[in-house]
Amino acid sequence: MSYIDLHMHSNYSADGEFSPRRLMEMCHRKNLKVVALSDHNSIKGIPEAIRIAKGYGIHVIPAIELDCTYDEVNLHVLGYGIHEDPRYDAYEEDLERQERASADQRLALLEKLGIIFSRERIRELSGGGIVTGEILAEAAMELPENRNHPLMIPYFEGGERSDNPYVNFYWDLCAKGKPAYVPIIYMTLVEAIALIMDTGGVPVLAHLGQNIGLDAALLDGILSQGIPGIEVYSSYHDENTTAHYLKEVRRRGLFFTAGSDFHGKTKPAIALGGHGSRDQEEEILQGLTSHLE
């Protein structure tokens, strides 16, 4: 049984379902003892998570997951042990502004593919006014007219992409290089690393198997920018990917982390905890703690 999970999202992430309070209650029921709330480009949920978790005897590591780019590749960098800083709020506001501006264009591109939407339902689902690809997926899958659309079939029950249908829809249709992609300007990897370190944190590359696969040359370039850790154990990594990156961190003298990337309904196949053995979790915490001291 695992007792750590260093990658999870509350509803301060546009694609997260649960409040920090509810999330910490769920962590308690899972018997998790050390967790990191790492919302997308936001630190707003951290104070509530720490306050609620304290009552359960859970230690919360303040964290964030920053969207950034390196060599035209979109990456996610986790920042652990950060402290509050207005630059995080400014970046979150900038991305929210871009997301609002891009929503209609993304929707129009999907409609050109023949996918049908209810704009009223989209408004209901986007409580904060941010229309993510996952929200568009949920709205589309609720309409029976889309059930037999060739592009939509994989996301319905029994389809090859039905394990996490909403986020798979985003990756397949709305991510960079896909037909409904709308550019968002992110900070660079160098900027993300600098911000995390400047606010007392340590940067870790999130779920690299999802972002760059096993591209050794790209990994060399990314790590040359000064990142000391990799999220080796992830819900997105199969055994081969996990073994590959565990070998890489050993060879390069890096440390590694483990996280579920739990979101709730956006990624229903992903549960809290459950990554790495107890011995590995001790090593993970020692490695992370040594970089935060």
CSV table of C-alpha atoms in Angstrom, one decimal:
chain,number,residue,atom,x,y,z
A,1,MET,CA,0.0,0.0,0.0
A,2,SER,CA,1.4,3.4,-1.0
A,3,TYR,CA,1.5,6.3,1.4
A,4,ILE,CA,2.6,9.1,-0.8
A,5,ASP,CA,1.2,10.8,-3.9
A,6,LEU,CA,3.1,13.8,-5.2
A,7,HIS,CA,0.9,14.8,-8.1
A,8,MET,CA,-2.8,15.6,-7.8
A,9,HIS,CA,-5.2,18.4,-8.8
A,10,SER,CA,-8.1,20.2,-7.1
A,11,ASN,CA,-10.7,22.3,-8.8
A,12,TYR,CA,-8.3,25.2,-8.9
A,13,SER,CA,-7.1,23.4,-12.0
A,14,ALA,CA,-9.6,24.0,-14.8
A,15,ASP,CA,-9.8,20.3,-15.3
A,16,GLY,CA,-9.9,19.2,-11.7
A,17,GLU,CA,-13.1,18.1,-10.0
A,18,PHE,CA,-12.8,18.3,-6.2
A,19,SER,CA,-12.1,21.1,-3.8
A,20,PRO,CA,-8.8,21.0,-1.8
A,21,ARG,CA,-10.9,20.1,1.3
A,22,ARG,CA,-12.6,17.1,-0.5
A,23,LEU,CA,-9.3,16.0,-2.0
A,24,MET,CA,-7.6,15.9,1.4
A,25,GLU,CA,-10.6,13.9,2.8
A,26,MET,CA,-10.1,11.4,-0.1
A,27,CYS,CA,-6.4,11.2,0.7
A,28,HIS,CA,-7.2,10.4,4.3
A,29,ARG,CA,-9.5,7.6,3.2
A,30,LYS,CA,-6.7,6.3,1.0
A,31,ASN,CA,-4.3,6.4,4.0
A,32,LEU,CA,-1.9,8.7,2.2
A,33,LYS,CA,0.5,10.5,4.6
A,34,VAL,CA,2.6,12.7,2.3
A,35,VAL,CA,1.0,14.4,-0.7
A,36,ALA,CA,1.6,17.4,-3.0
A,37,LEU,CA,-1.2,19.5,-4.4
A,38,SER,CA,0.1,20.5,-7.8
A,39,ASP,CA,-2.6,22.4,-9.6
A,40,HIS,CA,-2.1,23.6,-13.2
A,41,ASN,CA,-0.3,27.0,-13.0
A,42,SER,CA,-2.1,27.8,-9.7
A,43,ILE,CA,-1.1,28.0,-6.0
A,44,LYS,CA,-4.6,29.1,-4.8
A,45,GLY,CA,-5.6,25.8,-3.3
A,46,ILE,CA,-2.5,25.2,-1.2
A,47,PRO,CA,-3.5,27.0,2.0
A,48,GLU,CA,-6.8,25.1,2.3
A,49,ALA,CA,-5.2,21.8,1.5
A,50,ILE,CA,-2.5,22.3,4.2
A,51,ARG,CA,-5.1,23.4,6.8
A,52,ILE,CA,-7.5,20.4,6.2
A,53,ALA,CA,-4.7,17.9,5.8
A,54,LYS,CA,-3.2,18.9,9.2
A,55,GLY,CA,-6.3,17.5,10.9
A,56,TYR,CA,-5.8,14.2,9.3
A,57,GLY,CA,-2.1,14.0,10.0
A,58,ILE,CA,-1.2,14.4,6.3
A,59,HIS,CA,1.8,16.4,5.3
A,60,VAL,CA,1.2,18.6,2.2
A,61,ILE,CA,4.1,19.7,0.1
A,62,PRO,CA,3.2,22.9,-1.6
A,63,ALA,CA,3.5,22.5,-5.3
A,64,ILE,CA,2.5,23.6,-8.8
A,65,GLU,CA,2.5,22.1,-12.3
A,66,LEU,CA,3.7,24.7,-14.8
A,67,ASP,CA,3.0,24.6,-18.5
A,68,CYS,CA,6.1,25.5,-20.4
A,69,THR,CA,7.9,24.8,-23.7
A,70,TYR,CA,11.3,23.6,-24.8
A,71,ASP,CA,12.3,23.4,-28.5
A,72,GLU,CA,8.7,23.8,-29.5
A,73,VAL,CA,7.6,20.9,-27.3
A,74,ASN,CA,5.0,21.5,-24.6
A,75,LEU,CA,6.2,20.2,-21.2
A,76,HIS,CA,4.8,20.1,-17.6
A,77,VAL,CA,7.2,20.9,-14.8
A,78,LEU,CA,6.3,20.3,-11.2
A,79,GLY,CA,7.6,22.7,-8.6
A,80,TYR,CA,7.9,21.3,-5.1
A,81,GLY,CA,8.3,23.2,-1.9
A,82,ILE,CA,7.5,26.6,-3.5
A,83,HIS,CA,6.3,29.6,-1.5
A,84,GLU,CA,3.6,32.0,-2.4
A,85,ASP,CA,4.6,34.6,-5.0
A,86,PRO,CA,2.5,37.0,-7.1
A,87,ARG,CA,4.3,35.8,-10.3
A,88,TYR,CA,2.4,32.6,-10.1
A,89,ASP,CA,-0.9,34.4,-9.9
A,90,ALA,CA,0.1,36.7,-12.8
A,91,TYR,CA,1.0,33.6,-15.0
A,92,GLU,CA,-2.3,31.9,-14.1
A,93,GLU,CA,-4.3,35.0,-15.0
A,94,ASP,CA,-2.4,35.3,-18.3
A,95,LEU,CA,-3.1,31.7,-19.3
A,96,GLU,CA,-6.8,32.1,-18.3
A,97,ARG,CA,-7.1,35.1,-20.5
A,98,GLN,CA,-5.6,33.2,-23.4
A,99,GLU,CA,-7.8,30.2,-22.8
A,100,ARG,CA,-10.9,32.4,-22.8
A,101,ALA,CA,-9.8,34.0,-26.1
A,102,SER,CA,-9.1,30.7,-27.7
A,103,ALA,CA,-12.3,28.8,-26.7
A,104,ASP,CA,-14.5,29.9,-29.6
A,105,GLN,CA,-11.8,29.1,-32.1
A,106,ARG,CA,-11.2,25.6,-30.7
A,107,LEU,CA,-15.0,24.9,-30.7
A,108,ALA,CA,-15.3,26.1,-34.3
A,109,LEU,CA,-12.4,23.7,-35.4
A,110,LEU,CA,-14.1,20.8,-33.7
A,111,GLU,CA,-17.5,21.6,-35.3
A,112,LYS,CA,-15.7,21.7,-38.7
A,113,LEU,CA,-14.9,18.0,-38.0
A,114,GLY,CA,-18.6,17.3,-37.7
A,115,ILE,CA,-18.8,17.1,-33.9
A,116,ILE,CA,-22.0,18.6,-32.4
A,117,PHE,CA,-22.1,20.7,-29.3
A,118,SER,CA,-24.7,22.4,-27.1
A,119,ARG,CA,-23.3,25.8,-26.2
A,120,GLU,CA,-25.7,26.0,-23.3
A,121,ARG,CA,-24.2,22.8,-21.9
A,122,ILE,CA,-20.7,24.1,-22.4
A,123,ARG,CA,-21.5,27.2,-20.4
A,124,GLU,CA,-22.9,25.0,-17.6
A,125,LEU,CA,-19.8,22.9,-17.4
A,126,SER,CA,-17.3,25.7,-17.5
A,127,GLY,CA,-18.1,27.1,-14.1
A,128,GLY,CA,-15.0,29.4,-14.1
A,129,GLY,CA,-15.5,30.5,-17.7
A,130,ILE,CA,-12.6,28.4,-18.9
A,131,VAL,CA,-13.6,26.0,-21.7
A,132,THR,CA,-11.0,23.2,-21.7
A,133,GLY,CA,-10.7,20.4,-24.3
A,134,GLU,CA,-11.9,18.1,-21.6
A,135,ILE,CA,-15.1,20.1,-21.1
A,136,LEU,CA,-15.7,20.1,-24.8
A,137,ALA,CA,-15.3,16.3,-24.7
A,138,GLU,CA,-17.8,15.9,-21.9
A,139,ALA,CA,-20.3,18.1,-23.7
A,140,ALA,CA,-19.9,16.2,-27.0
A,141,MET,CA,-20.2,12.8,-25.4
A,142,GLU,CA,-23.5,13.7,-23.8
A,143,LEU,CA,-25.2,14.2,-27.2
A,144,PRO,CA,-26.4,11.0,-28.9
A,145,GLU,CA,-25.8,12.6,-32.3
A,146,ASN,CA,-22.0,12.1,-31.7
A,147,ARG,CA,-22.1,8.5,-30.7
A,148,ASN,CA,-21.5,7.2,-34.2
A,149,HIS,CA,-19.2,9.9,-35.4
A,150,PRO,CA,-15.9,8.1,-36.4
A,151,LEU,CA,-13.8,10.5,-34.4
A,152,MET,CA,-15.9,10.0,-31.3
A,153,ILE,CA,-16.4,6.3,-31.2
A,154,PRO,CA,-13.0,5.6,-29.4
A,155,TYR,CA,-14.1,7.6,-26.4
A,156,PHE,CA,-17.4,5.8,-25.7
A,157,GLU,CA,-17.6,2.7,-23.5
A,158,GLY,CA,-15.7,-0.2,-25.1
A,159,GLY,CA,-13.6,2.2,-27.3
A,160,GLU,CA,-9.9,2.1,-27.4
A,161,ARG,CA,-9.6,5.5,-25.8
A,162,SER,CA,-12.5,5.1,-23.3
A,163,ASP,CA,-10.3,4.6,-20.2
A,164,ASN,CA,-9.9,8.4,-19.7
A,165,PRO,CA,-12.2,9.7,-22.5
A,166,TYR,CA,-12.2,13.4,-21.8
A,167,VAL,CA,-8.4,13.9,-21.5
A,168,ASN,CA,-7.8,11.5,-24.4
A,169,PHE,CA,-10.2,13.6,-26.5
A,170,TYR,CA,-8.0,16.6,-25.6
A,171,TRP,CA,-4.7,14.9,-26.5
A,172,ASP,CA,-6.1,13.4,-29.7
A,173,LEU,CA,-7.9,16.4,-31.1
A,174,CYS,CA,-6.9,19.6,-29.2
A,175,ALA,CA,-3.2,19.2,-28.3
A,176,LYS,CA,-0.4,20.7,-30.3
A,177,GLY,CA,-0.3,19.3,-33.8
A,178,LYS,CA,-3.9,18.0,-33.7
A,179,PRO,CA,-6.7,19.3,-35.8
A,180,ALA,CA,-8.4,21.5,-33.2
A,181,TYR,CA,-5.2,22.9,-31.7
A,182,VAL,CA,-5.2,26.6,-30.9
A,183,PRO,CA,-1.8,28.1,-29.8
A,184,ILE,CA,-1.3,29.2,-26.2
A,185,ILE,CA,1.9,31.1,-25.4
A,186,TYR,CA,3.6,29.4,-22.4
A,187,MET,CA,6.7,30.4,-20.5
A,188,THR,CA,9.9,28.7,-21.6
A,189,LEU,CA,11.4,25.8,-19.7
A,190,VAL,CA,14.2,28.0,-18.5
A,191,GLU,CA,11.7,30.5,-17.2
A,192,ALA,CA,9.8,27.8,-15.4
A,193,ILE,CA,12.9,26.4,-13.7
A,194,ALA,CA,14.0,29.9,-12.7
A,195,LEU,CA,10.6,30.8,-11.2
A,196,ILE,CA,10.4,27.6,-9.2
A,197,MET,CA,13.9,27.9,-7.8
A,198,ASP,CA,13.5,31.6,-7.1
A,199,THR,CA,10.5,30.8,-4.9
A,200,GLY,CA,12.3,28.2,-2.9
A,201,GLY,CA,11.3,25.1,-4.9
A,202,VAL,CA,12.8,22.3,-6.8
A,203,PRO,CA,11.7,21.5,-10.4
A,204,VAL,CA,10.8,18.0,-11.5
A,205,LEU,CA,9.7,16.9,-15.1
A,206,ALA,CA,6.2,15.5,-15.0
A,207,HIS,CA,5.1,12.3,-16.8
A,208,LEU,CA,7.8,12.5,-19.5
A,209,GLY,CA,6.6,9.3,-21.2
A,210,GLN,CA,3.5,11.3,-22.1
A,211,ASN,CA,5.3,14.4,-23.3
A,212,ILE,CA,8.5,13.1,-25.1
A,213,GLY,CA,8.2,9.3,-25.0
A,214,LEU,CA,11.7,7.8,-25.0
A,215,ASP,CA,13.4,10.5,-27.1
A,216,ALA,CA,17.0,10.4,-25.6
A,217,ALA,CA,18.3,13.4,-27.5
A,218,LEU,CA,15.3,15.6,-26.4
A,219,LEU,CA,15.7,14.4,-22.8
A,220,ASP,CA,19.4,15.4,-23.0
A,221,GLY,CA,18.5,18.9,-24.1
A,222,ILE,CA,15.8,19.3,-21.5
A,223,LEU,CA,17.9,18.1,-18.6
A,224,SER,CA,20.8,20.4,-19.7
A,225,GLN,CA,18.6,23.3,-18.6
A,226,GLY,CA,19.1,22.3,-14.9
A,227,ILE,CA,16.3,20.0,-13.8
A,228,PRO,CA,17.4,17.6,-11.0
A,229,GLY,CA,14.4,15.3,-10.9
A,230,ILE,CA,12.0,13.2,-13.0
A,231,GLU,CA,8.5,11.9,-12.2
A,232,VAL,CA,9.4,8.2,-13.0
A,233,TYR,CA,6.3,6.6,-11.5
A,234,SER,CA,3.2,8.0,-13.2
A,235,SER,CA,-0.3,6.7,-14.2
A,236,TYR,CA,0.8,7.3,-17.8
A,237,HIS,CA,3.9,5.2,-17.7
A,238,ASP,CA,3.8,1.5,-18.5
A,239,GLU,CA,6.4,-0.9,-17.1
A,240,ASN,CA,8.9,-0.3,-20.0
A,241,THR,CA,8.7,3.5,-19.7
A,242,THR,CA,9.0,3.4,-15.9
A,243,ALA,CA,12.0,1.1,-16.1
A,244,HIS,CA,13.6,3.3,-18.8
A,245,TYR,CA,13.3,6.5,-16.8
A,246,LEU,CA,14.4,4.8,-13.5
A,247,LYS,CA,17.5,3.7,-15.3
A,248,GLU,CA,18.1,7.2,-16.6
A,249,VAL,CA,17.8,8.8,-13.2
A,250,ARG,CA,20.2,6.2,-11.8
A,251,ARG,CA,22.7,6.8,-14.6
A,252,ARG,CA,22.5,10.6,-14.5
A,253,GLY,CA,22.5,11.0,-10.7
A,254,LEU,CA,19.0,12.5,-10.6
A,255,PHE,CA,16.3,11.9,-8.1
A,256,PHE,CA,12.8,10.6,-8.9
A,257,THR,CA,9.2,11.1,-7.8
A,258,ALA,CA,5.9,9.3,-8.0
A,259,GLY,CA,2.4,10.8,-8.6
A,260,SER,CA,-1.0,9.7,-9.8
A,261,ASP,CA,-2.0,13.0,-11.6
A,262,PHE,CA,-5.4,12.5,-10.1
A,263,HIS,CA,-8.1,14.9,-11.4
A,264,GLY,CA,-11.4,13.2,-10.8
A,265,LYS,CA,-13.9,12.8,-13.6
A,266,THR,CA,-11.5,14.2,-16.3
A,267,LYS,CA,-9.3,11.1,-15.8
A,268,PRO,CA,-11.6,8.4,-14.2
A,269,ALA,CA,-9.2,5.6,-14.7
A,270,ILE,CA,-6.6,7.3,-12.4
A,271,ALA,CA,-6.9,6.8,-8.6
A,272,LEU,CA,-5.0,8.5,-5.8
A,273,GLY,CA,-1.8,6.8,-4.7
A,274,GLY,CA,-0.6,3.4,-5.8
A,275,HIS,CA,2.8,4.2,-7.5
A,276,GLY,CA,6.0,2.6,-6.4
A,277,SER,CA,6.9,0.3,-3.5
A,278,ARG,CA,7.2,1.3,0.1
A,279,ASP,CA,11.0,1.2,-0.2
A,280,GLN,CA,10.9,3.3,-3.3
A,281,GLU,CA,8.7,5.9,-1.6
A,282,GLU,CA,11.2,6.2,1.2
A,283,GLU,CA,13.9,6.9,-1.4
A,284,ILE,CA,11.6,9.3,-3.2
A,285,LEU,CA,11.0,11.4,-0.1
A,286,GLN,CA,14.7,11.4,0.9
A,287,GLY,CA,15.7,12.5,-2.6
A,288,LEU,CA,13.1,15.3,-2.7
A,289,THR,CA,13.8,16.4,0.9
A,290,SER,CA,17.5,16.6,0.2
A,291,HIS,CA,16.9,19.1,-2.6
A,292,LEU,CA,14.5,21.2,-0.5
A,293,GLU,CA,16.9,21.6,2.4
